[in-house]
Short mmCIF file of C-alpha atoms in Angstrom, two decimals:
data_model
loop_
_atom_site.label_atom_id
_atom_site.label_comp_id
_atom_site.label_asym_id
_atom_site.label_seq_id
_atom_site.Cartn_x
_atom_site.Cartn_y
_atom_site.Cartn_z
CA MET A 1 14.33 -45.75 136.52
CA ARG A 2 14.62 -48.24 133.69
CA SER A 3 16.97 -48.59 130.75
CA ILE A 4 16.99 -49.41 127.07
CA ASP A 5 19.22 -52.41 126.42
CA ARG A 6 20.99 -52.03 123.08
CA GLY A 7 22.71 -55.42 123.33
CA ALA A 8 26.15 -56.63 124.32
CA GLY A 9 28.92 -54.06 124.43
CA THR A 10 26.66 -51.01 124.70
CA ARG A 11 25.61 -48.87 127.63
CA PRO A 12 21.91 -48.68 128.53
CA ALA A 13 20.20 -45.33 128.08
CA ALA A 14 18.59 -43.86 131.21
CA VAL A 15 14.81 -43.68 130.86
CA ALA A 16 12.79 -42.10 133.67
CA SER A 17 9.20 -43.11 134.35
CA SER A 18 8.40 -40.79 137.28
CA VAL A 19 9.41 -37.50 138.90
CA THR A 20 11.23 -39.46 141.59
CA ASP A 21 13.24 -41.28 138.90
CA VAL A 22 14.36 -37.97 137.42
CA LEU A 23 15.33 -36.50 140.80
CA ASP A 24 17.30 -39.61 141.76
CA TRP A 25 19.14 -39.65 138.42
CA PHE A 26 19.80 -35.91 138.66
CA GLU A 27 21.22 -36.24 142.17
CA GLY A 28 23.45 -39.04 140.92
CA ARG A 29 24.90 -36.78 138.23
CA ARG A 30 25.54 -34.06 140.85
CA GLN A 31 27.42 -36.49 143.06
CA ALA A 32 29.43 -37.82 140.10
CA ASN A 33 31.08 -34.44 139.51
CA THR A 34 32.86 -31.88 141.64
CA TYR A 35 32.73 -28.19 140.76
CA ASN A 36 34.58 -25.29 142.34
CA THR A 37 33.89 -21.67 141.44
CA ARG A 38 34.99 -18.35 142.93
CA LEU A 39 34.62 -14.72 141.95
CA ILE A 40 37.85 -13.06 140.79
CA PRO A 41 38.74 -9.57 139.47
CA LEU A 42 38.36 -9.05 135.71
CA ALA A 43 42.08 -8.27 135.52
CA GLN A 44 42.85 -11.86 136.53
CA LEU A 45 40.96 -13.43 133.60
CA SER A 46 43.58 -15.15 131.45
CA GLU A 47 41.62 -15.25 128.17
CA TRP A 48 39.61 -12.06 128.53
CA ASN A 49 40.81 -8.45 128.50
CA LEU A 50 39.63 -4.86 128.19
CA ASP A 51 40.06 -3.47 124.69
CA LEU A 52 42.31 -0.41 124.91
CA GLY A 53 40.35 1.44 122.24
CA THR A 54 36.76 0.81 123.29
CA GLY A 55 37.07 -0.33 126.89
CA ASP A 56 34.90 -3.36 126.00
CA LEU A 57 35.47 -6.72 127.67
CA VAL A 58 36.45 -9.14 124.87
CA HIS A 59 37.73 -12.71 124.45
CA ARG A 60 41.20 -13.07 122.97
CA SER A 61 39.77 -15.14 120.07
CA GLY A 62 37.33 -12.39 119.10
CA ARG A 63 34.53 -14.95 119.46
CA PHE A 64 31.87 -15.75 122.09
CA TYR A 65 30.59 -12.33 123.20
CA THR A 66 31.58 -8.76 124.09
CA VAL A 67 30.45 -6.69 127.07
CA THR A 68 30.02 -3.07 126.06
CA GLY A 69 28.13 0.03 127.19
CA LEU A 70 24.62 1.04 126.17
CA GLU A 71 22.75 4.31 126.50
CA VAL A 72 18.95 4.34 126.43
CA ALA A 73 17.01 7.54 125.68
CA ASN A 74 13.33 8.48 125.37
CA ALA A 75 12.18 5.25 126.96
CA SER A 76 8.51 5.00 127.95
CA ARG A 77 9.39 3.68 131.39
CA SER A 78 9.75 4.98 134.93
CA ARG A 79 13.14 6.33 133.85
CA ALA A 80 13.34 7.91 130.40
CA GLN A 81 17.10 7.65 130.09
CA TRP A 82 19.88 5.49 131.55
CA GLN A 83 23.19 3.77 130.81
CA GLN A 84 24.14 0.14 131.42
CA PRO A 85 26.52 -2.64 130.35
CA ILE A 86 25.10 -5.05 127.76
CA ILE A 87 26.25 -8.25 126.04
CA LEU A 88 26.88 -8.27 122.28
CA GLN A 89 26.65 -11.72 120.72
CA SER A 90 25.65 -11.65 117.07
CA GLU A 91 25.76 -15.43 116.67
CA VAL A 92 22.49 -17.36 116.56
CA GLY A 93 22.55 -20.18 119.12
CA ILE A 94 20.72 -23.51 118.99
CA LEU A 95 18.30 -24.62 121.69
CA GLY A 96 17.02 -28.03 120.65
CA ILE A 97 15.06 -30.86 122.24
CA LEU A 98 15.08 -34.35 120.73
CA LEU A 99 11.89 -36.43 120.97
CA LYS A 100 11.53 -40.18 120.54
CA ASP A 101 8.77 -42.71 121.18
CA ILE A 102 9.77 -45.28 123.82
CA ASP A 103 7.29 -48.07 124.47
CA GLY A 104 4.72 -46.08 122.51
CA GLU A 105 5.10 -42.93 124.62
CA PRO A 106 6.91 -39.73 123.53
CA HIS A 107 9.99 -38.89 125.59
CA CYS A 108 12.29 -35.88 125.44
CA LEU A 109 16.06 -36.11 125.86
CA LEU A 110 17.37 -33.61 128.43
CA GLN A 111 20.85 -33.15 129.83
CA SER A 112 22.27 -32.34 133.25
CA LYS A 113 24.25 -29.26 132.28
CA MET A 114 26.71 -27.44 134.51
CA GLU A 115 26.75 -23.65 134.32
CA PRO A 116 28.87 -21.81 136.91
CA GLY A 117 26.17 -19.30 137.84
CA ASN A 118 23.51 -21.88 138.66
CA VAL A 119 22.42 -22.12 142.29
CA ASN A 120 22.99 -25.89 142.24
CA PHE A 121 25.59 -25.87 139.42
CA LEU A 122 23.51 -28.40 137.43
CA GLU A 123 20.13 -27.90 135.78
CA LEU A 124 18.16 -29.86 133.21
CA SER A 125 18.90 -28.27 129.85
CA PRO A 126 17.71 -28.94 126.30
CA THR A 127 19.37 -31.74 124.33
CA VAL A 128 21.48 -29.05 122.67
CA GLN A 129 22.12 -25.67 124.28
CA ALA A 130 24.97 -24.02 122.43
CA THR A 131 26.11 -20.83 120.75
CA LYS A 132 27.81 -20.98 117.36
CA SER A 133 31.17 -20.48 119.09
CA ASN A 134 30.38 -23.53 121.22
CA PHE A 135 29.30 -25.91 118.46
CA THR A 136 32.15 -24.81 116.15
CA GLN A 137 34.49 -25.50 119.10
CA ALA A 138 36.06 -22.03 119.16
CA HIS A 139 37.05 -22.76 122.77
CA GLY A 140 38.93 -25.91 121.75
CA GLY A 141 36.60 -28.05 123.84
CA ARG A 142 34.63 -31.21 123.12
CA ALA A 143 32.05 -31.53 120.36
CA VAL A 144 28.43 -30.81 121.29
CA PRO A 145 26.54 -34.13 121.71
CA TYR A 146 23.49 -34.75 119.48
CA LEU A 147 24.05 -31.60 117.38
CA LYS A 148 23.68 -33.65 114.20
CA TYR A 149 19.99 -34.26 114.88
CA PHE A 150 19.33 -30.52 114.58
CA LYS A 151 21.72 -29.79 111.72
CA ASP A 152 20.80 -32.78 109.55
CA ARG A 153 17.05 -32.74 108.94
CA THR A 154 17.08 -36.28 107.50
CA ARG A 155 17.51 -37.68 111.02
CA GLY A 156 14.03 -36.70 112.19
CA ARG A 157 10.84 -34.70 111.70
CA VAL A 158 10.82 -31.05 112.76
CA VAL A 159 7.97 -30.43 115.21
CA PHE A 160 8.84 -26.82 115.99
CA ASP A 161 11.44 -24.37 114.65
CA ALA A 162 11.46 -20.65 115.41
CA LEU A 163 13.87 -17.83 116.16
CA GLN A 164 13.32 -16.37 119.63
CA SER A 165 14.89 -13.33 121.28
CA GLU A 166 17.32 -13.75 124.18
CA GLN A 167 16.70 -11.68 127.34
CA GLY A 168 16.69 -8.14 126.01
CA SER A 169 17.65 -6.52 129.29
CA TRP A 170 21.16 -7.99 129.10
CA PHE A 171 21.65 -9.10 125.46
CA TYR A 172 21.60 -6.71 122.51
CA ALA A 173 19.57 -8.10 119.56
CA LYS A 174 20.55 -11.69 120.48
CA ARG A 175 18.51 -14.58 119.07
CA ASN A 176 18.39 -18.34 119.47
CA ARG A 177 16.88 -20.92 117.16
CA ASN A 178 14.43 -23.02 119.18
CA ILE A 179 14.01 -26.46 117.60
CA VAL A 180 12.14 -29.65 118.49
CA VAL A 181 12.91 -32.75 116.40
CA HIS A 182 11.07 -36.08 116.60
CA THR A 183 13.29 -39.00 115.56
CA GLU A 184 12.70 -42.69 114.94
CA VAL A 185 16.34 -43.70 114.51
CA GLU A 186 18.57 -45.29 117.15
CA VAL A 187 20.06 -42.59 119.39
CA GLU A 188 23.49 -43.07 120.97
CA GLU A 189 23.67 -42.94 124.77
CA HIS A 190 25.44 -40.43 127.01
CA GLU A 191 25.70 -40.59 130.80
CA ASP A 192 24.68 -36.93 131.27
CA PHE A 193 21.44 -37.30 129.29
CA VAL A 194 18.11 -38.86 130.26
CA TRP A 195 14.87 -39.66 128.42
CA ILE A 196 11.87 -38.14 130.23
CA PRO A 197 8.20 -38.83 129.36
CA LEU A 198 6.36 -35.73 128.25
CA THR A 199 3.56 -36.65 130.64
CA ILE A 200 5.64 -35.73 133.72
CA ILE A 201 7.34 -32.60 132.34
CA GLY A 202 4.62 -30.37 133.83
CA ASP A 203 5.34 -31.70 137.32
CA LEU A 204 9.11 -31.26 136.89
CA LEU A 205 8.59 -27.62 135.92
CA ARG A 206 7.35 -26.97 139.47
CA VAL A 207 10.52 -28.31 141.14
CA PRO A 208 12.77 -25.39 142.19
CA ASN A 209 16.11 -24.98 140.38
CA LEU A 210 15.68 -28.07 138.20
CA ILE A 211 14.59 -27.25 134.64
CA ASN A 212 16.42 -24.27 133.22
CA MET A 213 14.95 -21.31 131.36
CA ASP A 214 16.10 -22.46 127.92
CA THR A 215 14.34 -25.81 128.30
CA ARG A 216 11.16 -24.03 129.37
CA THR A 217 11.35 -21.78 126.30
CA VAL A 218 11.69 -24.68 123.86
CA LEU A 219 8.95 -26.71 125.56
CA SER A 220 6.54 -23.78 125.25
CA GLY A 221 6.77 -24.00 121.47
CA MET A 222 5.39 -27.54 121.43
CA LEU A 223 2.22 -26.49 123.23
CA THR A 224 0.87 -24.09 120.64
CA VAL A 225 2.44 -24.69 117.23
CA ARG A 226 2.18 -27.66 114.91
CA PRO A 227 4.09 -27.78 111.61
CA GLY A 228 1.98 -27.78 108.47
CA ASN A 229 2.04 -30.54 105.88
CA PRO A 230 5.22 -30.08 103.80
CA ASP A 231 3.52 -31.77 100.86
CA ASP A 232 0.99 -28.97 100.41
CA GLY A 233 3.32 -26.13 101.38
CA ALA A 234 1.28 -25.23 104.46
CA SER A 235 3.01 -22.98 106.95
CA ALA A 236 3.11 -23.55 110.70
CA LYS A 237 -0.30 -23.02 112.21
CA ARG A 238 -1.65 -22.50 115.71
CA VAL A 239 -3.77 -25.21 117.27
CA PRO A 240 -5.77 -25.22 120.52
CA VAL A 241 -4.28 -26.94 123.54
CA GLN A 242 -6.74 -29.07 125.48
CA HIS A 243 -5.88 -29.84 129.11
CA GLY A 244 -2.16 -29.51 128.36
CA SER A 245 -2.35 -32.44 125.92
CA TRP A 246 0.89 -33.09 124.05
CA ALA A 247 -1.17 -34.77 121.33
CA GLU A 248 -1.96 -31.26 120.04
CA SER A 249 1.71 -30.44 119.49
CA GLY A 250 2.04 -32.23 116.17
CA LEU A 251 3.46 -35.47 117.60
CA PRO A 252 2.46 -38.88 116.24
CA SER A 253 -0.80 -40.47 117.38
CA SER A 254 1.14 -42.47 120.00
CA ALA A 255 1.31 -39.24 122.00
CA GLN A 256 -2.29 -39.83 123.08
CA HIS A 257 -2.59 -41.53 126.46
CA GLY A 258 -6.01 -43.08 126.97
CA GLY A 259 -9.45 -41.81 127.93
CA PRO A 260 -10.64 -39.32 130.57
CA ALA A 261 -10.64 -41.84 133.45
CA GLN A 262 -7.08 -42.96 132.68
CA CYS A 263 -5.94 -39.36 132.34
CA ALA A 264 -7.54 -38.44 135.67
CA ASP A 265 -5.80 -41.35 137.43
CA ARG A 266 -2.51 -40.37 135.83
CA ARG A 267 -2.90 -36.73 136.87
CA GLN A 268 -3.60 -37.72 140.49
CA SER A 269 -0.50 -39.93 140.54
CA GLN A 270 1.59 -37.17 138.96
CA GLN A 271 0.29 -34.61 141.46
CA ARG A 272 1.41 -36.86 144.32
CA ASP A 273 4.84 -37.19 142.69
CA ALA A 274 4.99 -33.42 142.18
CA THR A 275 4.22 -32.74 145.87
CA LYS A 276 7.03 -35.09 146.93
CA ALA A 277 9.34 -33.54 144.33
CA GLU A 278 8.70 -29.99 145.50
CA ALA A 279 9.44 -30.97 149.10
CA ALA A 280 12.62 -32.76 148.03
CA GLY A 281 13.69 -29.78 145.92
CA ARG A 282 13.20 -27.36 148.80
CA GLY A 283 15.16 -29.63 151.14
CA ARG A 284 18.05 -29.86 148.71
CA ALA A 285 18.07 -26.10 148.15
CA VAL A 286 18.25 -25.46 151.91
CA ALA A 287 21.04 -28.00 152.31
CA ASP A 288 22.98 -26.41 149.46
CA ALA A 289 22.53 -22.95 150.94
CA ARG A 290 23.86 -24.19 154.29
CA ARG A 291 26.88 -25.76 152.63
CA HIS A 292 27.61 -22.50 150.79
CA ASP A 293 27.29 -20.54 154.05
CA LEU A 294 29.68 -22.89 155.82
CA ALA A 295 32.15 -22.65 152.95
#
């Protein structure tokens, strides 16, 4: 793990250079925080209640989401008709990853984000993962870090921007805006965020319970779509992906990383890191499971 020194009076930004760096940093963030969760009856929720008219589960602010009932008929599935609960959330969320060249190599800024349903509490999330209720602070909480890079387009170049559906089995007509922005400006530091080279992202994706589903969704957009030239009005166009090269994602020429021999050496080194990372991830998952069982 290395750091970017911004000078006196500033904190260095964490910059990983290997899978091991990322896992060590991630474990440090887990140890720096303590989380306690327990399942309780719906009736004990202080800010949520059942609407007397509809029976829906709603937040007292009227924001966030609503859990209601859904009936499905004439479905071309093993069951033609059924009923189920489903989440209504009409707001469009933002899932955004910030990119920046560090020492001539593109890095993405990911965060260690706590979500109470995660197996390990923390997972690596996009730079911004927030609903409108979150980033407008309807909950009265803290502001969402780095949101300005995705709201103010003068702070960087848009590499990818598309609306994508949320999981349709549990959300009703819910969408998120998936955005990737490449910036060249100075980016403020935050202890829960780390810069990760794009060249090791593929190996990190194989580590159990590390990179969350939203991050995977946003990353997938960079592999196949490159924005057109805004000067000639061209629309986004598909480009072939060669050997998983990030150079084909519309990033600057610095995203290219040497010839075939160098790439082969790098892949062998990354594969060794990935093998170690998978073993470490499995060991941590087993240890966590044992701690939960003992609790």
